[in-house]
Every structure is written in C-alpha cells, then in structure tokens.
Coordinates of C-alpha atoms and ligand atoms in Angstrom, one line a residue:
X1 CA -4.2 -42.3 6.2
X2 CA -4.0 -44.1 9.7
X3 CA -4.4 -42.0 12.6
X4 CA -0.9 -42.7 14.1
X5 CA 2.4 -42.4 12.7
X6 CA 4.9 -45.1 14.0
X7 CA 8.8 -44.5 14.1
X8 CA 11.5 -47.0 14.9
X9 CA 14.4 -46.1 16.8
X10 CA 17.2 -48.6 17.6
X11 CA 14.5 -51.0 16.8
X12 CA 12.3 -49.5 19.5
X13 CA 8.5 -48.4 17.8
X14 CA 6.6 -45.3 19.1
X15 CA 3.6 -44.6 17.7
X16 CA 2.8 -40.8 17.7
X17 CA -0.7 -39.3 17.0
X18 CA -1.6 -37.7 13.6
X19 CA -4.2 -34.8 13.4
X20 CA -6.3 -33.6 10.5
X21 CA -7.2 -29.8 10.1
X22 CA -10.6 -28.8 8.6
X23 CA -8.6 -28.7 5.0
X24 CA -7.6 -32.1 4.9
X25 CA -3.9 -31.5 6.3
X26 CA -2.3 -33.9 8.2
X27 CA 0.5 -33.1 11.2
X28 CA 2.5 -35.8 13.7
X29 CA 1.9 -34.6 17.1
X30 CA 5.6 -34.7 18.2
X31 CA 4.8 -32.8 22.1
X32 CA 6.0 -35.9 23.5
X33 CA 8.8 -37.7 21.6
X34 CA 11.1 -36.1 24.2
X35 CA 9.8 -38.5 27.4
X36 CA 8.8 -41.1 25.5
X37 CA 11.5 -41.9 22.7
X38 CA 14.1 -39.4 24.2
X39 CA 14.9 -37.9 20.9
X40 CA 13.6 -33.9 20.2
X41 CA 13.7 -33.1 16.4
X42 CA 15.7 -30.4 14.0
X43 CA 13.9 -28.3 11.3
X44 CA 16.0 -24.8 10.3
X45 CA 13.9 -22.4 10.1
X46 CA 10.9 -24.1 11.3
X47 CA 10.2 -25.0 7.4
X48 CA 8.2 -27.9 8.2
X49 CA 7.0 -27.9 11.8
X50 CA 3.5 -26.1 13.0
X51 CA 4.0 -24.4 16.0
X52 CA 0.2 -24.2 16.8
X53 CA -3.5 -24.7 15.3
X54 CA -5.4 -22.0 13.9
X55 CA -8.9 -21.4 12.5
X56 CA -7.8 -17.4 11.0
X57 CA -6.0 -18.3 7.9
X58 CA -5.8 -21.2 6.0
X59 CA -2.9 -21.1 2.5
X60 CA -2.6 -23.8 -0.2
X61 CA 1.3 -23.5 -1.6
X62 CA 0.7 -25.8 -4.4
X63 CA -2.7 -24.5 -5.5
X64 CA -1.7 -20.8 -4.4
X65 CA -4.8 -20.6 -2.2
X66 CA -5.4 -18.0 0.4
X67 CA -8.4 -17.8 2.4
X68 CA -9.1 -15.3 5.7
X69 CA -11.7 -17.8 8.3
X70 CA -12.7 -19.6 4.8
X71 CA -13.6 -16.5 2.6
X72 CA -11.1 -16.6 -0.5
X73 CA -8.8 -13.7 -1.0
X74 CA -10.0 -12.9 -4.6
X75 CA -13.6 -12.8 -3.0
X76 CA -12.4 -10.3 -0.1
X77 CA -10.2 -8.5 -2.3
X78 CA -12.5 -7.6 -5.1
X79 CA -16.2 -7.0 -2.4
X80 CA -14.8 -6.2 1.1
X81 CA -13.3 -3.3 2.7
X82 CA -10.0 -3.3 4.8
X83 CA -12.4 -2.4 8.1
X84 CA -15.0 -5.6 7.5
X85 CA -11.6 -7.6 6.6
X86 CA -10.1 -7.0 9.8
X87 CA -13.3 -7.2 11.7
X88 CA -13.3 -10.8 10.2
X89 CA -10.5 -11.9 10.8
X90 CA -10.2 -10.7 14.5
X91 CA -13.8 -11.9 15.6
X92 CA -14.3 -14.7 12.9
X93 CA -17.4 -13.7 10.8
X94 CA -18.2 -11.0 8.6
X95 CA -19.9 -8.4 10.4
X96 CA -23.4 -7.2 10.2
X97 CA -23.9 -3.4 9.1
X98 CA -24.3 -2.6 13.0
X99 CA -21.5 -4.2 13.8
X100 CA -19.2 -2.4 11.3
X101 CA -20.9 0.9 12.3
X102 CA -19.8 0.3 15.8
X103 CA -16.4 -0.8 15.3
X104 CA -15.4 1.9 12.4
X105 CA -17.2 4.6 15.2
X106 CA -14.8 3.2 18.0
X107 CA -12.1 3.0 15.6
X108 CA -12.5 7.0 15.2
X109 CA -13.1 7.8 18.6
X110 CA -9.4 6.6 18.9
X111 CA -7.6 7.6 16.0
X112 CA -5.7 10.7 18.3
X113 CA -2.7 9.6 20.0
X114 CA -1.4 11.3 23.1
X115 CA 0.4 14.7 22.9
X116 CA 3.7 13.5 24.6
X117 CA 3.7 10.7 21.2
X118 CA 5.0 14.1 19.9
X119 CA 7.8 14.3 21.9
X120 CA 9.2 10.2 21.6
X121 CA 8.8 11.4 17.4
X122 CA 11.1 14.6 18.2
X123 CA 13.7 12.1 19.3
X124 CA 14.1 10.8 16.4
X125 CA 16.5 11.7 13.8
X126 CA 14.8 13.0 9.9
X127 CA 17.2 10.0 9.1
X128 CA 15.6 7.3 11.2
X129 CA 14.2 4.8 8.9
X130 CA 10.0 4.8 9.3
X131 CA 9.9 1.6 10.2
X132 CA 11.6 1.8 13.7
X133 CA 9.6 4.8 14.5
X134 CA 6.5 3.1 14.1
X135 CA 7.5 0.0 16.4
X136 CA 8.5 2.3 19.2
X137 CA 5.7 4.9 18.7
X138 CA 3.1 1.3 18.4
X139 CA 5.2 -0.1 21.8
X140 CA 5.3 3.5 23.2
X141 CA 1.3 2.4 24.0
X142 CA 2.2 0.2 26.9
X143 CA 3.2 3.7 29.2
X144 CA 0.3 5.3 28.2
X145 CA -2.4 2.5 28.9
X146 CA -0.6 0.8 31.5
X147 CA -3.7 -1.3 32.3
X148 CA -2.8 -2.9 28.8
X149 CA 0.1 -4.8 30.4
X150 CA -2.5 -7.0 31.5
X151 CA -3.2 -9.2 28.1
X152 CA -5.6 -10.6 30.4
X153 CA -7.6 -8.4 31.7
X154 CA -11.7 -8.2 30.9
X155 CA -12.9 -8.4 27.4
X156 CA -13.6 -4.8 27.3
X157 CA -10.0 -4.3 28.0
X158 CA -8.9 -6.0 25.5
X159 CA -11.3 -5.1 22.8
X160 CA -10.2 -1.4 23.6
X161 CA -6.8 -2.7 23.3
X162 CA -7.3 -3.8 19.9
X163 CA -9.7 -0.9 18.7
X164 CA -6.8 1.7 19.9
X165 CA -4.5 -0.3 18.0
X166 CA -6.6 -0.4 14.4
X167 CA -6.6 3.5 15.4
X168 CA -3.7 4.9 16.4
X169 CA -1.7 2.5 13.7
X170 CA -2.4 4.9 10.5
X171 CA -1.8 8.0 13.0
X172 CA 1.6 6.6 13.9
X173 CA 2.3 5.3 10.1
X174 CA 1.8 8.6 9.0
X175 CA 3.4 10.7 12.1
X176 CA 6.7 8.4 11.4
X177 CA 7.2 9.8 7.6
X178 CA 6.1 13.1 8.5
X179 CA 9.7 12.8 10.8
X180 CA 11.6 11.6 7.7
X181 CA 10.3 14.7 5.5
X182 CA 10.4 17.6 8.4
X183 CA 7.0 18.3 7.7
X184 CA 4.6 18.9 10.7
X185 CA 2.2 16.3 11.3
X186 CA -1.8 16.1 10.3
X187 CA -4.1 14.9 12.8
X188 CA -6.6 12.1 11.8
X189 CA -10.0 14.0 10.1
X190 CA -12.7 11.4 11.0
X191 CA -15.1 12.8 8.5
X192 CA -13.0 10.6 5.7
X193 CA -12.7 6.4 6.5
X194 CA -9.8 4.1 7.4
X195 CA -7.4 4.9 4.4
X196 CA -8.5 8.0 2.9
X197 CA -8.1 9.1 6.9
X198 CA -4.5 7.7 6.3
X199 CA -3.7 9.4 2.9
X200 CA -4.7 12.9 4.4
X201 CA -2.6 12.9 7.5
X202 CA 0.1 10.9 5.1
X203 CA 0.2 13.6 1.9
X204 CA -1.8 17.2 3.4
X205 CA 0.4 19.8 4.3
X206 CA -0.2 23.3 5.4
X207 CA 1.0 24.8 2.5
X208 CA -1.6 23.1 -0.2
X209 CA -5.1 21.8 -0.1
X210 CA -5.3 17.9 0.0
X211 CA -8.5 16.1 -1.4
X212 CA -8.3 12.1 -0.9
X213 CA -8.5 10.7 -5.0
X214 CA -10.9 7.5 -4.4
X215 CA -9.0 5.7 -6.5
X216 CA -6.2 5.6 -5.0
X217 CA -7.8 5.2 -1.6
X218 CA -9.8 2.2 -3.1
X219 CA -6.5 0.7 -4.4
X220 CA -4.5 1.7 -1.2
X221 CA -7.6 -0.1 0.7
X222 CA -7.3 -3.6 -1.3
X223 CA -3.7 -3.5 -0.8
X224 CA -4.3 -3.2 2.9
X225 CA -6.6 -6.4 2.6
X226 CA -4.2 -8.7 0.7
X227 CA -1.9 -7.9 3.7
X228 CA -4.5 -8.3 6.1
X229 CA -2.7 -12.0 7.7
X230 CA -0.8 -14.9 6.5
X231 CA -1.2 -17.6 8.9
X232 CA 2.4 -18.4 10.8
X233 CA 5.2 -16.2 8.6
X234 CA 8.2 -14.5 10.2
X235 CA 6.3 -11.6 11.9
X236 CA 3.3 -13.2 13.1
X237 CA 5.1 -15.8 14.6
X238 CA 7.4 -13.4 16.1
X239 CA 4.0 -11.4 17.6
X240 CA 2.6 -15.2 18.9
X241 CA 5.9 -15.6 20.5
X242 CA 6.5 -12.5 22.2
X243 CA 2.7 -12.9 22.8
X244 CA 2.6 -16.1 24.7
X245 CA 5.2 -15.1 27.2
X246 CA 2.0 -12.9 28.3
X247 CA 3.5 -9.4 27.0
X248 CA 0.6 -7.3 26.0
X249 CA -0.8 -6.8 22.6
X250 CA 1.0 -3.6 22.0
X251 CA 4.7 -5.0 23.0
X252 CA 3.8 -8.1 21.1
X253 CA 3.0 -6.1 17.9
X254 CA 6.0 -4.0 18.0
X255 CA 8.0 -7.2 18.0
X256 CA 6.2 -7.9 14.6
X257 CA 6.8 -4.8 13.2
X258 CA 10.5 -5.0 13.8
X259 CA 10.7 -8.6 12.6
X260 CA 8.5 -7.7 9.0
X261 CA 11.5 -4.4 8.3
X262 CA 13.4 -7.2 7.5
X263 CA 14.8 -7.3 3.8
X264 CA 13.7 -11.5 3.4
X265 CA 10.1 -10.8 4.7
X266 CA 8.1 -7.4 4.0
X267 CA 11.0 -5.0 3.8
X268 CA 11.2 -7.3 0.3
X269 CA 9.0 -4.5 -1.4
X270 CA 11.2 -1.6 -0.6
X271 CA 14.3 -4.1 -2.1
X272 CA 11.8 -4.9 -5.1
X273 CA 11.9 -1.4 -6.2
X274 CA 15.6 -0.7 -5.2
X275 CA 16.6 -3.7 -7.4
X276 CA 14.4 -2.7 -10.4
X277 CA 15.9 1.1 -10.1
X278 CA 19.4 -0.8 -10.2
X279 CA 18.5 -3.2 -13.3
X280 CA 16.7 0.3 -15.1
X281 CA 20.0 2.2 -14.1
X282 CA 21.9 -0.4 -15.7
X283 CA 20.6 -0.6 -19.1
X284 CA 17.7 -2.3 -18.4
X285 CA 19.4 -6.4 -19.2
X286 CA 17.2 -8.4 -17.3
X287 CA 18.9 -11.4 -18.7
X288 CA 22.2 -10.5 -17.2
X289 CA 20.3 -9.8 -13.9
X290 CA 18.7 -13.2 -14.0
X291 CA 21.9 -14.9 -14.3
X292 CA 23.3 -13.1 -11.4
X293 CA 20.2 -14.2 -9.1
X294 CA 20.9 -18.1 -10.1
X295 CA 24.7 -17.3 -9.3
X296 CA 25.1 -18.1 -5.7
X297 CA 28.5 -16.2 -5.6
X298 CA 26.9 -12.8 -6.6
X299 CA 25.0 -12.1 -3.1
X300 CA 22.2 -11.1 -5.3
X301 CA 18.6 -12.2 -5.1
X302 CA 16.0 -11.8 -7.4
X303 CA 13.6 -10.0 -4.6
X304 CA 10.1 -10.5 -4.8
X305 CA 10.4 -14.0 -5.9
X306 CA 10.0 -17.0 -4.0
X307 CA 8.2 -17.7 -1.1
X308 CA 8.5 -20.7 1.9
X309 CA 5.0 -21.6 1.1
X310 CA 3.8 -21.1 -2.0
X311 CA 5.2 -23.1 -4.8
X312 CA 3.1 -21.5 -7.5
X313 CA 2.0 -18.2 -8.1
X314 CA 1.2 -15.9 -4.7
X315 CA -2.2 -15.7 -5.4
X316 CA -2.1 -11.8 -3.9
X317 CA 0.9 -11.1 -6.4
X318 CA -1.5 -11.9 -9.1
X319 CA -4.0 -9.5 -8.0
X320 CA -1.7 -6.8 -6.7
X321 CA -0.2 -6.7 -10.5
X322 CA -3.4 -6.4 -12.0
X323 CA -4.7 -4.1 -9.5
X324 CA -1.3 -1.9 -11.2
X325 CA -2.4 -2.1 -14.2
X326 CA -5.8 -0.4 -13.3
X327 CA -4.4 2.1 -11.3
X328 CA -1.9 3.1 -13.5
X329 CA -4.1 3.4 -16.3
X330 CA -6.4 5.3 -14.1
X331 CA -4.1 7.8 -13.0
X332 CA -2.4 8.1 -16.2
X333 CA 0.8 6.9 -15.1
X334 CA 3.9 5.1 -16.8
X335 CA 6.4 3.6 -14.9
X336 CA 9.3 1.7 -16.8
X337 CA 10.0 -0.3 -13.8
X338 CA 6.5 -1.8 -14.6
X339 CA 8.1 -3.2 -18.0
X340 CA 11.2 -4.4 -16.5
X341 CA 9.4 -6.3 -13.4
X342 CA 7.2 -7.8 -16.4
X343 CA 10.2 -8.7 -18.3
X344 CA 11.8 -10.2 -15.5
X345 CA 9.1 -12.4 -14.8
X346 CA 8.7 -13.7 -18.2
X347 CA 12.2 -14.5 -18.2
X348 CA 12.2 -15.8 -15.1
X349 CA 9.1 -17.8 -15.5
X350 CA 10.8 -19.8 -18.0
X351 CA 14.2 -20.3 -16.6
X352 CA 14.8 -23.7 -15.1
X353 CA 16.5 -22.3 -12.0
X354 CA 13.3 -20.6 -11.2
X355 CA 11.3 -23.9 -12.3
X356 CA 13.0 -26.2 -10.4
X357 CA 12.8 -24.2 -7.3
X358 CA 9.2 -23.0 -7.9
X359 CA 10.3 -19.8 -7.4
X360 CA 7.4 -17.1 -8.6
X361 CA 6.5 -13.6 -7.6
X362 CA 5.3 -13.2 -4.5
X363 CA 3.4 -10.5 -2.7
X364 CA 6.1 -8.1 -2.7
X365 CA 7.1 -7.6 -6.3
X366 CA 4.5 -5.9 -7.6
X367 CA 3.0 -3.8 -4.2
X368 CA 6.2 -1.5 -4.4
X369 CA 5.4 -0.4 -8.1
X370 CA 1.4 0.1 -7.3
X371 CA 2.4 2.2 -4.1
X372 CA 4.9 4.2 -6.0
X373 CA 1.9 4.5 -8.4
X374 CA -0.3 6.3 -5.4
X375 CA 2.5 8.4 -4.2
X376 CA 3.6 6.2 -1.5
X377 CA 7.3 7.0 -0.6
X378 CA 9.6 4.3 -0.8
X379 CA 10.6 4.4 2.8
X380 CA 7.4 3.7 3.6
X381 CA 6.4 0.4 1.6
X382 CA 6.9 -1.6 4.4
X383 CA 5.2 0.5 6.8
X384 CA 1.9 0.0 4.5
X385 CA 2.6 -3.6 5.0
X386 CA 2.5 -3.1 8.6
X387 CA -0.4 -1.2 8.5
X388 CA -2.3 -4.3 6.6
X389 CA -0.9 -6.9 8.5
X390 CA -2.0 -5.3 11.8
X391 CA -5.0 -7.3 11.8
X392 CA -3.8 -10.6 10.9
X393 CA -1.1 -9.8 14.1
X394 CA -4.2 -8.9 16.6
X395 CA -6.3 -12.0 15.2
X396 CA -3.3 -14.5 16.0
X397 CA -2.1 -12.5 19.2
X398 CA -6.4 -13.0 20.2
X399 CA -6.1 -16.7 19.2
X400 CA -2.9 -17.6 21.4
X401 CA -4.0 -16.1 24.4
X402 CA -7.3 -17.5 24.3
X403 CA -6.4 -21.0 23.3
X404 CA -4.4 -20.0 26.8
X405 CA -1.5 -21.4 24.6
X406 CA 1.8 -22.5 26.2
X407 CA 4.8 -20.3 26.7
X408 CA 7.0 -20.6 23.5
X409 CA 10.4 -22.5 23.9
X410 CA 12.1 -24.4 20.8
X411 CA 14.4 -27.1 21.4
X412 CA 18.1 -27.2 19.7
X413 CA 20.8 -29.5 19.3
X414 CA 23.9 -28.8 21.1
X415 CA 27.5 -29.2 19.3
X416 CA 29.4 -26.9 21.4
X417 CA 32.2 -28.1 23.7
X418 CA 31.7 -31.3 26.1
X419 CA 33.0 -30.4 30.1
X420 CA 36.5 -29.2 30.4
X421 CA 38.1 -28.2 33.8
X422 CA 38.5 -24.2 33.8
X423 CA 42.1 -23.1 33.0
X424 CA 43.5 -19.6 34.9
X425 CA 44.4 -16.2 33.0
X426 CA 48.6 -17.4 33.9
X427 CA 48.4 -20.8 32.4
X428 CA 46.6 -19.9 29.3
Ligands
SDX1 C1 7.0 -12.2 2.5 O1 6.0 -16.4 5.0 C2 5.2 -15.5 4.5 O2 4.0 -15.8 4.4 C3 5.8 -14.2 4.1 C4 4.9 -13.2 3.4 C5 3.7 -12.8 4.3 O3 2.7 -12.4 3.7 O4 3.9 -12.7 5.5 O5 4.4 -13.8 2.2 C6 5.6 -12.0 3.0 O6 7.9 -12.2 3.3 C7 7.2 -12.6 1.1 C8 8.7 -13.0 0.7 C9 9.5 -11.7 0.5 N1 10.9 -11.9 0.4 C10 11.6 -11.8 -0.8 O7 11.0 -11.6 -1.9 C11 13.1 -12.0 -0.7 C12 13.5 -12.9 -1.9 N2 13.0 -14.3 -1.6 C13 13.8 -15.1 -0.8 O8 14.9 -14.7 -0.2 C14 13.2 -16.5 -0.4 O9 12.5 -16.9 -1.5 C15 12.3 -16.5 0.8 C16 13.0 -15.9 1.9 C17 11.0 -15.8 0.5 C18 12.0 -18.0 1.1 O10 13.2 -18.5 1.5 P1 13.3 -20.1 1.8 O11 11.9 -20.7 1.8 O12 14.1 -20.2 3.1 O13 14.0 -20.7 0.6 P2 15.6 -20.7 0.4 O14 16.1 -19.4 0.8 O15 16.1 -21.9 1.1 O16 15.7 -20.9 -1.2 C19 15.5 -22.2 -1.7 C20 16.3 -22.1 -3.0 C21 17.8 -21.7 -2.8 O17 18.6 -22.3 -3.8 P3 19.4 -23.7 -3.5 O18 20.3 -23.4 -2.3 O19 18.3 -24.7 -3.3 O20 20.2 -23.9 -4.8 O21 15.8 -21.1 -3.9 C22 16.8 -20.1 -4.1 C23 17.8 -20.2 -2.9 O22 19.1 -19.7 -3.3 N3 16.1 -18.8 -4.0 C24 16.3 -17.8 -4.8 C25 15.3 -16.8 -4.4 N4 14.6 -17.3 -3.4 C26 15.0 -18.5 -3.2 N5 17.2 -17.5 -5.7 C27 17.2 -16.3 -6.4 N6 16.3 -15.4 -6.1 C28 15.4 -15.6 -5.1 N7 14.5 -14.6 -4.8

C-alpha cells in the first residue's frame, strides 16, 4: 500500500499521510485536513478513528487476538500472575524476580488507606451501588496526597502514585461492599498476595474464621488478568481523556471507573447474570429470548454478546468459560444459569442475526457466572472488572502523559440554528 492516501474534493487532491503500526495496520493521518482541505470528519462513536498510538495493547477483531506489549493473552492467562501482568503492562517488560519482589513489597506497604476513608464510606447509603463508592473513595486520593495533583511531578512521585493505586484499589473494592452489606470492614493482611489479600478483607467477618480457598484465588487472579487492559475502549479512553487535560492519575481513574458502571461496557456482566435470572425465571425458552434480542422493538439485548472490535469470538470469553467449567467442577458447584448461557450461545451461534452481525460472546457473559461461582456478589461484578482493568488504565494514563500527548478536543458538525436577531419576553 502507498504511503499517502489522496482525496478529491470539488476536484481539489490532498494527499494525507498513511502510517503503519508494528502489526501491519494502516491509519490516514487526518491532524491536518482542517487547514489544508477545510473539511473535519464525522465518525459516531469514534468506531473507526484512533485517537492516539500505543505500544500496551495490541487486539485482532477478525482473528480474536489479544496481546498485553506482544505477550498473547492465553500465554499470560494460563503462566502469569495479576502482579507480573500489571507490572508488564505499566513498565513494558516482564519483570525479573527482584523486580516483582520490590513492586509486590511496595504494593503492601500501601495497601492501608487513611482513617478519615472511613468517614467519606459512612456517607454513603447501604443502598449506594459499589461502583460509585469506589470512584469517589479511588478520587477521594487526590485530598489526601495533594502532591499527586501534579501528574507531572518526579518519577518517584508518580511511581508512588501508581503503587498506592494497585494498593489501595482492592482495600477500597472491598471497603465499598462491606457498606452495601453493614458489615464492618477488614483491613488488608499482607501476609496473603494481591487477591487472596482481596478475598479476606472482601468475605472475613468477625463472627467466623475466613481461610482464602486457592482455587478460587487462582481463578479470581486470571480473571483479574484477562481484564488487565484493552487498548482504547469506553473507559480507558475516558481515563486518557480526563488524563490529558493534566488531571492526576487518581481523578483520571475515577473517571474510568464511572464510565466502565455502564450497562454497554463492563456493568454488561452484572446485566449478563440479571438477564439469565430473567430467561431461568421464565421457563428457561431461550428461543423466545433470542427472538426478542433480534427484535429491535423489544428494548432487549442479548448482553454479553457483541463487541465494537471483535467480530469473532472474544478470545478472553473463551477462556473465562472454560476457566467456569474448572472452577465449578472444582468447587462442586451447579449453576443452571451455566446451561442456559450455553444454550443461548449455541442458538445464537447459529442464528443469522447473530452471523451477519458477527455478534459472539464477549468478555462479559461468562465472568458473571464464574464470579457467582467464587462467591462474588452480584453488585460487585463490575467492581472486579475495575479492579483488573486498573492496570491497563495506569499503563495508558503513563503512556499519554509521557508521549506529552495533546489536550483532547473532538470536532462535531453543527446543525443547530443559523443567526437570528434575539426576540424580547413581550413579543414572544
Ligand atoms: C465490554 O471496547 C471494549 O474493548 C470493551 C470491553 C473491554 O474489555 O473494555 O471489551 C468490555 O464493554 C464488552 C461489551 C459488553 N457489553 C455488552 O455485552 C452489551 C451488549 N452488547 C452491545 O450493546 C454491543 O454489542 C456493544 C455495545 C458491545 C457494541 O456496540 P456497537 O459496536 O456500537 O454495535 P451496535 O450497537 O451498533 O450494533 C450493531 C448491530 C445493531 O443491529 P443493526 O442496527 O445493525 O440491525 O448489532 C446489533 C445492534 O442492534 N447488536 C445486538 C447486540 N449487540 C449489537 N443485537 C442484540 N444483542 C446484542 N448484544
């Protein structure tokens, strides 16, 4: 392919610039069709326009291929650990044993969180949704390290930006359900690692003994990695956003966490397991629950399925339902929903709606079933989301500000009103 892109307007050519990624990809650098052709462009939803370059995640829609800085998910998924995953995809390599020693030490000499958090969580109603909590409790960060304001500031500062982060995250996850339930709330034993710390201060209570079950910590831990990033979706471009106006990491984050509650984007698992409650409480007639997904009238979606990307399977969706299977066998556990969510698939799988559309499971419709499986509360699927994507978040957040990345500010087309001469409040 040539290495510039020519468009005609009103018989005038411009030629604009085309760039190759590492991958093979190919993008028209558009920055300056504005001055030199007068025209800006229009893409809803940003479905086919890049917003940046990054090196942190690269996806294949069409060959459902998901790689952190070039190591393949099924790789990482299967080998890594949530800690060496997010060590990778914040600093860009896989770390040596020292320097995952260091960073899972200065992760636990921050996993506390200030007293007065206590105080901002008594605010809160038992009925406040987890989610919320956790983006003001994660923002709440920027009054008590005021020197974080600064996104700027020396590398020390920011690394202890992101290390208080990774470790006050699972403290806040957990504090935030502990709210919903009325329950007092654990602090973090650093004796156990990143999600076993998590499970204690999520399930102990003062009123029973509480030993971590490895396997669910092992399966809550690759769930955390298949979250881990996602290159530019909904919430990390919501983070890069808020991020380049030169807010600081914490501010930037809670932005991302409000923008993933959202019922099209990682609050999806939450509306997974709603919808298969529904279907089970309704007889269990998937076919008639299909048909209502390919009505458009019937405000129903089948969630779970489809994805902006990937037009073949989600290649963590794949995983994530095998990785139910195990644990479910492990644990002894039968969930109908399970058999419904499988039938539903088939059906779908086959349906031409679903075809045409390229519509498949994504990573949402089977992590609801394996976190209902460990005991997760449904309230707080998305908050595990969170909780794995918080790395992906920092990585990008990292990436913008030291690419020293322009201020974000899309275009749009006007169609409002042309100039009209104000009318007063008597003649009207
Ligand atoms: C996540 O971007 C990411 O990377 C996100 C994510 C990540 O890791 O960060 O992967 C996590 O958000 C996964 C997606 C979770 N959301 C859901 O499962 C909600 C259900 N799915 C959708 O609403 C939808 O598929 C989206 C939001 C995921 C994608 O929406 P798009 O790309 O804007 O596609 P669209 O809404 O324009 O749909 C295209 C067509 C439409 O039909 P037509 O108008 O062409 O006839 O497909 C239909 C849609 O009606 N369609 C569905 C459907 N999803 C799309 N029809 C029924 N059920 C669905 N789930």
């Amino acid at each position: 392919m040539s290495k510039t892109a020519e468009l005609i307007i009103d018989g005038k050519s411009y030629m604009l610039p085309i760039i190759e990624g590492t991958e093979g990809e190919k993008a028209i650098d558009i920055g300056n069709l504005l001055e030199t052709a007068g025209v800006t462009t229009l893409d809803f939803g940003y479905k086919n326009t890049g917003a940046t370059k990054s090196a942190i995640t690269f996806l294949d829609g069409d060959k459902g291929i998901l790689r952190y800085r070039g190591y393949s998910i099924e790789d990482l998924a299967a080998k890594s650990t949530f800690l060496e995953v997010s060590y990778l995809l914040i600093y860009g390599e896989l770390p040596t044993q020292e320097q995952l020693t260091k960073f899972s030490n200065d992760i636990k000499t921050h996993t506390l969180v200030h007293e007065d958090i206590k105080k901002i969580l008594d605010g809160f109603p038992s009925s406040a949704h987890p989610m919320g909590v956790l983006a003001s409790l994660f923002c709440s960060q920027t009054a008590f390290y005021p020197e974080s304001l600064d996104p700027n500031r020396s590398s020390e500062g920011v690394y202890l930006s992101i290390i208080r982060s990774l470790a006050k995250m699972p403290t806040f996850a957990a504090w935030s359900y502990k709210n919903v339930i009325g329950h007092p709330v654990n602090y973090p034993d650093n004796s156990l690692e990143y999600s076993s710390r998590f499970l204690k201060m999520l399930f102990a209570h003062p009123a029973a003994e509480y030993d971590v079950d490895p396997v669910i910590a092992d399966a809550l831990d690759k769930l955390l990695i298949l979250h881990a990033d996602h290159e530019q979706n909904c919430s990390t471009s919501t983070v890069r956003i808020v991020g380049s106006s030169k807010a600081s990491i914490y501010s930037s984050i809670s932005a991302g966490i409000n923008a993933l509650w959202g019922p099209l984007h990682g609050g999806a698992n939450q509306e997974v397991i709603v919808m298969l409650e529904n279907i089970k409480k309704d007889g269990g007639d998937t076919d008639k629950w299909i048909n209502k997904a390919k009505d458009k009238n019937s405000g129903f979606r089948l969630m779970g399925f489809g994805h902006r990307v990937y037009k073949n399977f989600d290649p963590r969706a794949k995983i994530i339902k095998k990785a139910a299977d195990d644990v479910m066998t492990k644990l002894g556990i039968n969930d109908p929903v399970l058999e419904i969510a499988q039938k539903l698939e088939e059906v779908a799988l086959r349906d031409p709606y679903f075809i045409e559309r390229k519509l498949y499971p994504n990573v949402d419709f089977y992590s609801g079933i394996i976190y209902r499986a460990l005991g997760i509360p449904v309230d707080m699927f998305t908050v595990m989301f969170a909780m794995g994507r918080l790395p992906g978040w920092i990585a990008q957040w990292k990436e913008l500000r030291e690419n020293k990345e322009p201020i974000g500010r899309p275009r749009q087309l006007y169609i409002g009103q042309t100039l009209r001469p104000y009318v007063e409040l008597k003649k009207r």
